[in-house]
Tab-separated table of C-alpha atoms in Angstrom:
chain	number	residue	atom	x	y	z
A	1	MET	CA	31.547	-5.482	-14.164
A	2	VAL	CA	29.595	-4.456	-17.029
A	3	SER	CA	28.383	-0.821	-17.042
A	4	GLN	CA	24.822	-0.457	-15.913
A	5	SER	CA	22.486	0.699	-18.552
A	6	ALA	CA	19.068	2.209	-17.429
A	7	PRO	CA	15.431	2.353	-18.694
A	8	ARG	CA	14.312	5.575	-20.177
A	9	ALA	CA	11.887	7.452	-17.776
A	10	ASP	CA	9.286	7.317	-20.492
A	11	ALA	CA	9.927	3.830	-21.749
A	12	ALA	CA	7.008	1.655	-22.188
A	13	PRO	CA	6.480	-1.665	-20.369
A	14	GLY	CA	8.908	-4.289	-21.779
A	15	GLU	CA	11.058	-1.263	-23.424
A	16	PHE	CA	14.623	-0.866	-21.987
A	17	GLN	CA	17.453	0.929	-23.392
A	18	THR	CA	20.213	3.448	-22.522
A	19	ALA	CA	18.973	7.049	-22.722
A	20	SER	CA	19.934	10.489	-21.574
A	21	GLU	CA	17.049	10.559	-19.121
A	22	PRO	CA	17.004	7.293	-17.274
A	23	ALA	CA	14.204	6.190	-14.956
A	24	PRO	CA	14.777	7.337	-11.533
A	25	ILE	CA	16.750	4.904	-9.270
A	26	LYS	CA	14.709	3.072	-6.645
A	27	LEU	CA	17.369	1.176	-5.026
A	28	ARG	CA	21.103	1.960	-4.975
A	29	VAL	CA	23.636	-0.304	-3.496
A	30	ARG	CA	27.291	0.580	-2.791
A	31	ASP	CA	30.068	-1.676	-1.521
A	32	LEU	CA	27.607	-4.130	0.027
A	33	ALA	CA	29.317	-6.971	2.122
A	34	ILE	CA	27.487	-9.520	3.954
A	35	SER	CA	28.850	-12.197	6.437
A	36	TYR	CA	27.700	-15.008	8.735
A	37	GLY	CA	30.360	-15.274	11.387
A	38	ASN	CA	33.557	-15.873	9.585
A	39	THR	CA	31.792	-16.851	6.285
A	40	GLN	CA	31.673	-14.161	3.680
A	41	ALA	CA	28.519	-14.456	1.660
A	42	LEU	CA	28.616	-11.278	-0.487
A	43	HIS	CA	31.236	-8.641	-1.022
A	44	GLY	CA	31.860	-5.471	-3.099
A	45	VAL	CA	28.245	-5.527	-4.662
A	46	ASN	CA	27.463	-2.200	-6.404
A	47	LEU	CA	24.285	-1.784	-8.402
A	48	ASP	CA	21.306	0.427	-9.132
A	49	ILE	CA	17.669	-0.634	-9.684
A	50	HIS	CA	15.439	1.710	-11.576
A	51	GLU	CA	11.768	2.398	-11.046
A	52	HIS	CA	9.413	0.208	-13.015
A	53	GLU	CA	11.990	-2.419	-14.221
A	54	ILE	CA	12.146	-6.056	-13.474
A	55	PHE	CA	15.580	-6.648	-12.234
A	56	GLY	CA	16.812	-10.265	-12.437
A	57	ILE	CA	19.433	-11.909	-10.150
A	58	ILE	CA	20.747	-15.236	-11.234
A	59	GLY	CA	23.517	-17.547	-9.913
A	60	PRO	CA	24.031	-20.917	-8.385
A	61	ALA	CA	23.089	-22.010	-4.806
A	62	ASN	CA	25.171	-20.296	-2.064
A	63	ALA	CA	26.014	-17.180	-4.468
A	64	GLY	CA	24.597	-14.623	-2.104
A	65	LYS	CA	21.259	-13.978	-3.850
A	66	THR	CA	18.934	-14.390	-0.911
A	67	SER	CA	21.287	-12.799	1.484
A	68	PHE	CA	21.082	-9.740	-0.741
A	69	LEU	CA	17.384	-9.759	-0.363
A	70	LYS	CA	17.623	-10.189	3.381
A	71	ALA	CA	19.876	-6.975	3.554
A	72	VAL	CA	17.579	-4.880	1.400
A	73	ASN	CA	14.517	-5.582	3.723
A	74	ARG	CA	16.530	-5.510	7.049
A	75	MET	CA	15.650	-9.226	7.706
A	76	ASP	CA	19.309	-9.480	9.031
A	77	ILE	CA	17.901	-8.458	12.485
A	78	PHE	CA	16.218	-11.876	12.622
A	79	THR	CA	19.218	-13.767	11.451
A	80	PRO	CA	21.699	-14.436	14.125
A	81	GLY	CA	25.495	-13.767	13.234
A	82	MET	CA	24.312	-11.972	10.049
A	83	ARG	CA	26.561	-8.864	9.540
A	84	VAL	CA	25.914	-6.277	6.743
A	85	GLU	CA	28.258	-3.564	5.741
A	86	GLY	CA	27.960	-0.878	2.951
A	87	ASP	CA	25.138	1.389	1.879
A	88	ILE	CA	21.892	0.461	0.591
A	89	SER	CA	19.483	3.423	-0.403
A	90	PHE	CA	15.722	2.915	-0.969
A	91	ASN	CA	14.190	6.162	-2.597
A	92	GLY	CA	17.293	8.068	-1.290
A	93	HIS	CA	17.111	6.918	2.188
A	94	ASP	CA	19.810	4.581	3.833
A	95	VAL	CA	17.776	1.556	5.058
A	96	ARG	CA	20.625	0.540	7.313
A	97	HIS	CA	19.890	3.807	9.459
A	98	LEU	CA	16.097	3.950	9.446
A	99	ASN	CA	14.651	3.836	12.826
A	100	ASN	CA	11.173	2.493	11.572
A	101	ILE	CA	11.906	-0.827	9.920
A	102	TYR	CA	8.177	-1.840	9.798
A	103	ALA	CA	7.586	1.347	7.760
A	104	LEU	CA	10.384	0.300	5.271
A	105	ARG	CA	8.898	-3.258	5.102
A	106	SER	CA	5.580	-1.799	4.284
A	107	ARG	CA	7.077	-0.205	1.069
A	108	ILE	CA	9.002	-3.566	0.121
A	109	GLY	CA	6.899	-6.736	-0.402
A	110	VAL	CA	8.789	-10.031	-0.296
A	111	VAL	CA	7.517	-13.463	-1.680
A	112	PHE	CA	9.515	-16.481	-0.513
A	113	PRO	CA	10.299	-19.739	-2.322
A	114	LEU	CA	7.648	-21.741	-0.447
A	115	PRO	CA	4.042	-20.471	0.013
A	116	VAL	CA	3.732	-19.047	3.572
A	117	GLY	CA	0.006	-19.018	4.274
A	118	LEU	CA	-1.230	-17.459	7.452
A	119	PRO	CA	-3.478	-19.739	9.540
A	120	MET	CA	-6.559	-17.726	8.513
A	121	THR	CA	-9.022	-17.337	5.722
A	122	VAL	CA	-8.128	-16.264	2.281
A	123	TYR	CA	-9.872	-12.952	3.036
A	124	ASP	CA	-8.012	-12.364	6.245
A	125	ASN	CA	-4.739	-13.185	4.566
A	126	VAL	CA	-5.040	-10.318	2.253
A	127	ALA	CA	-6.921	-8.036	4.556
A	128	LEU	CA	-4.251	-8.419	7.460
A	129	SER	CA	-1.798	-5.673	6.299
A	130	PRO	CA	-4.470	-3.091	5.616
A	131	ARG	CA	-6.110	-3.830	9.068
A	132	LEU	CA	-2.696	-3.207	10.652
A	133	ARG	CA	-2.528	0.203	8.779
A	134	GLY	CA	-5.888	1.026	10.390
A	135	ILE	CA	-8.336	0.373	7.516
A	136	LYS	CA	-11.334	-1.308	9.437
A	137	GLY	CA	-14.268	-0.581	7.463
A	138	LYS	CA	-15.459	-3.839	5.590
A	139	ALA	CA	-16.502	-2.054	2.429
A	140	ASP	CA	-13.012	-0.668	2.174
A	141	LEU	CA	-11.407	-3.932	2.906
A	142	ASP	CA	-13.542	-5.745	0.394
A	143	VAL	CA	-12.232	-3.384	-2.290
A	144	ILE	CA	-8.749	-3.956	-1.340
A	145	VAL	CA	-8.985	-7.733	-1.090
A	146	GLU	CA	-10.673	-8.038	-4.413
A	147	ARG	CA	-8.219	-5.764	-6.142
A	148	CYS	CA	-5.107	-7.603	-4.638
A	149	LEU	CA	-6.492	-11.116	-5.665
A	150	LYS	CA	-7.110	-9.852	-9.086
A	151	ARG	CA	-3.810	-8.371	-9.449
A	152	ALA	CA	-2.321	-11.819	-8.310
A	153	ALA	CA	-4.582	-13.668	-10.873
A	154	LEU	CA	-6.323	-15.537	-8.119
A	155	TRP	CA	-9.645	-13.671	-7.802
A	156	ASP	CA	-11.828	-15.848	-10.221
A	157	GLU	CA	-10.618	-19.075	-8.411
A	158	VAL	CA	-11.343	-17.965	-4.904
A	159	LYS	CA	-14.079	-15.362	-5.125
A	160	ASP	CA	-16.633	-17.890	-3.997
A	161	ARG	CA	-14.665	-19.368	-0.978
A	162	LEU	CA	-12.959	-16.284	0.525
A	163	ASP	CA	-14.033	-17.695	4.040
A	164	ALA	CA	-11.956	-20.941	3.468
A	165	LEU	CA	-8.629	-21.474	5.056
A	166	GLY	CA	-5.888	-20.293	2.834
A	167	SER	CA	-3.988	-23.469	3.543
A	168	LEU	CA	-6.527	-25.506	1.683
A	169	LEU	CA	-5.514	-23.875	-1.618
A	170	SER	CA	-3.448	-25.676	-4.096
A	171	GLY	CA	0.337	-24.846	-3.809
A	172	GLY	CA	0.148	-22.605	-6.950
A	173	GLN	CA	-2.891	-20.848	-5.507
A	174	GLN	CA	-1.111	-20.449	-2.029
A	175	GLN	CA	1.843	-18.875	-3.922
A	176	ARG	CA	-0.552	-16.442	-5.626
A	177	LEU	CA	-2.223	-15.723	-2.358
A	178	THR	CA	1.302	-14.818	-0.961
A	179	ILE	CA	1.757	-12.353	-3.817
A	180	ALA	CA	-1.691	-10.776	-3.175
A	181	ARG	CA	-0.716	-10.561	0.423
A	182	ALA	CA	2.381	-8.808	-0.449
A	183	LEU	CA	0.462	-6.481	-2.863
A	184	SER	CA	-1.933	-5.495	0.014
A	185	GLN	CA	0.884	-3.467	1.659
A	186	ASP	CA	0.854	-1.184	-1.564
A	187	PRO	CA	4.612	-1.818	-1.927
A	188	GLU	CA	6.770	0.247	-4.289
A	189	LEU	CA	9.361	-2.739	-4.629
A	190	LEU	CA	8.279	-6.309	-4.687
A	191	MET	CA	11.028	-9.023	-4.289
A	192	LEU	CA	10.572	-12.465	-5.266
A	193	ASP	CA	12.926	-15.183	-4.179
A	194	GLU	CA	12.670	-18.369	-6.392
A	195	PHE	CA	8.938	-17.887	-6.368
A	196	SER	CA	8.295	-20.892	-8.812
A	197	ILE	CA	10.301	-23.565	-6.941
A	198	ALA	CA	7.196	-25.298	-5.609
A	199	VAL	CA	4.815	-24.215	-8.380
A	200	ASP	CA	3.755	-26.074	-11.595
A	201	PRO	CA	4.754	-24.799	-14.942
A	202	VAL	CA	1.276	-23.626	-15.827
A	203	THR	CA	1.057	-21.710	-12.555
A	204	THR	CA	4.632	-20.322	-12.983
A	205	MET	CA	3.456	-18.862	-16.552
A	206	ARG	CA	0.431	-17.289	-14.872
A	207	ILE	CA	2.557	-15.533	-12.228
A	208	GLU	CA	4.986	-14.531	-14.877
A	209	ASP	CA	2.174	-12.770	-16.739
A	210	VAL	CA	1.043	-11.118	-13.502
A	211	LEU	CA	4.726	-9.809	-13.155
A	212	LYS	CA	4.645	-8.345	-16.484
A	213	GLU	CA	1.660	-6.299	-15.671
A	214	LEU	CA	2.836	-5.240	-12.325
A	215	ARG	CA	5.995	-3.667	-13.702
A	216	GLN	CA	3.822	-0.762	-14.730
A	217	GLU	CA	3.044	-0.057	-11.064
A	218	LEU	CA	6.015	-0.981	-9.102
A	219	THR	CA	9.655	-2.180	-9.354
A	220	ILE	CA	10.513	-5.918	-9.037
A	221	ILE	CA	13.599	-7.819	-8.135
A	222	LEU	CA	13.359	-11.287	-9.249
A	223	VAL	CA	15.688	-13.930	-7.813
A	224	THR	CA	15.558	-16.992	-9.785
A	225	ASN	CA	17.639	-20.093	-10.572
A	226	LEU	CA	15.810	-20.517	-13.830
A	227	VAL	CA	17.967	-18.617	-16.212
A	228	GLN	CA	15.205	-18.728	-19.050
A	229	GLN	CA	12.837	-17.222	-16.570
A	230	ALA	CA	15.145	-14.312	-16.262
A	231	ARG	CA	15.252	-14.043	-20.041
A	232	ARG	CA	11.566	-13.868	-20.351
A	233	LEU	CA	11.012	-11.297	-17.545
A	234	ALA	CA	14.043	-9.265	-16.538
A	235	ASP	CA	14.913	-5.852	-18.223
A	236	ARG	CA	18.403	-6.255	-16.822
A	237	THR	CA	20.018	-9.321	-14.951
A	238	ALA	CA	22.797	-9.453	-12.430
A	239	PHE	CA	24.813	-12.792	-12.090
A	240	PHE	CA	25.961	-13.635	-8.632
A	241	LEU	CA	28.664	-16.184	-8.151
A	242	GLY	CA	30.736	-17.088	-5.136
A	243	GLY	CA	29.504	-13.889	-3.092
A	244	GLU	CA	30.457	-11.649	-6.095
A	245	CYS	CA	28.189	-9.801	-8.535
A	246	VAL	CA	30.113	-10.722	-11.718
A	247	GLU	CA	28.164	-8.868	-14.196
A	248	ILE	CA	25.137	-6.769	-14.778
A	249	GLY	CA	23.759	-6.084	-18.057
A	250	ILE	CA	20.637	-5.892	-20.395
A	251	THR	CA	19.317	-9.398	-20.085
A	252	GLU	CA	19.092	-10.242	-23.782
A	253	ASP	CA	22.754	-9.117	-24.197
A	254	LEU	CA	23.779	-11.611	-21.507
A	255	PHE	CA	22.143	-14.500	-23.198
A	256	THR	CA	23.315	-13.456	-26.742
A	257	GLY	CA	27.004	-12.823	-25.522
A	258	GLU	CA	27.126	-9.157	-26.402
A	259	VAL	CA	28.531	-8.363	-23.081
A	260	MET	CA	29.521	-11.319	-20.902
A	261	ASP	CA	32.109	-12.510	-18.546
A	262	GLN	CA	33.251	-16.082	-19.444
A	263	ARG	CA	31.821	-17.234	-16.155
A	264	THR	CA	28.495	-15.657	-17.057
A	265	ARG	CA	28.478	-17.303	-20.400
A	266	ASP	CA	29.237	-20.773	-18.768
A	267	TYR	CA	26.432	-20.395	-16.492
A	268	VAL	CA	23.840	-19.324	-18.777
A	269	ASP	CA	24.878	-22.050	-21.279
A	270	GLY	CA	24.381	-24.551	-18.417
A	271	ARG	CA	27.909	-25.506	-18.004
A	272	PHE	CA	27.581	-25.393	-14.321
A	273	GLY	CA	24.987	-24.484	-11.664
């Protein structure tokens, strides 16, 4: 595996290079192995993800990408037969041994491939998490809802219909509503799993612009089957294949061949996948 370069602690958004003072590690993974019954999904995964970077994960179907996200957010407890071994540390704490899983998930937001709108209004979709945290005042909720919808580039389109059902929005709007709902948790880490799979190209580019801005505030893991999307967004990218993390490197280096396993080269050049 290629050595992992790290962003400088003082790096400007979009700037990424090796330095003596790298940004703090937000997520550290060591010897991660995931299986479903007798089927091995991932094995021997070791990687560090730093604060305020967009970390891309690319690879073909069944490479273990979604399983990785599930393990980070402890979603394995909802998946019968899923077994996770190894160490995953978030902010220096082993997520596998945390007693309060819900507190962990409040710090880690997840956006799934297809929009998952709750059967409630646009406003209530975003206000749900703050209410669960004990925020009840309408004035306070109004501020949070507006802020999150603006951060998700959706406010201007829905500000006059906050009382409408979220399910009545277009597919692209529903995906941005999902992002706004994830942001309402005030997460430190945002994980996106193929967010653009059901979104039109124009909306995809709008969401990408949102992610570029959000990296100034939080850390992002971007799982994508669109290698050019990883190239546009990710500071570093990991290539998963057959349950193995084949290579990790500065994203542009992976695409220009500066540091590349032949399997990675074949994938990013479109020879398979």
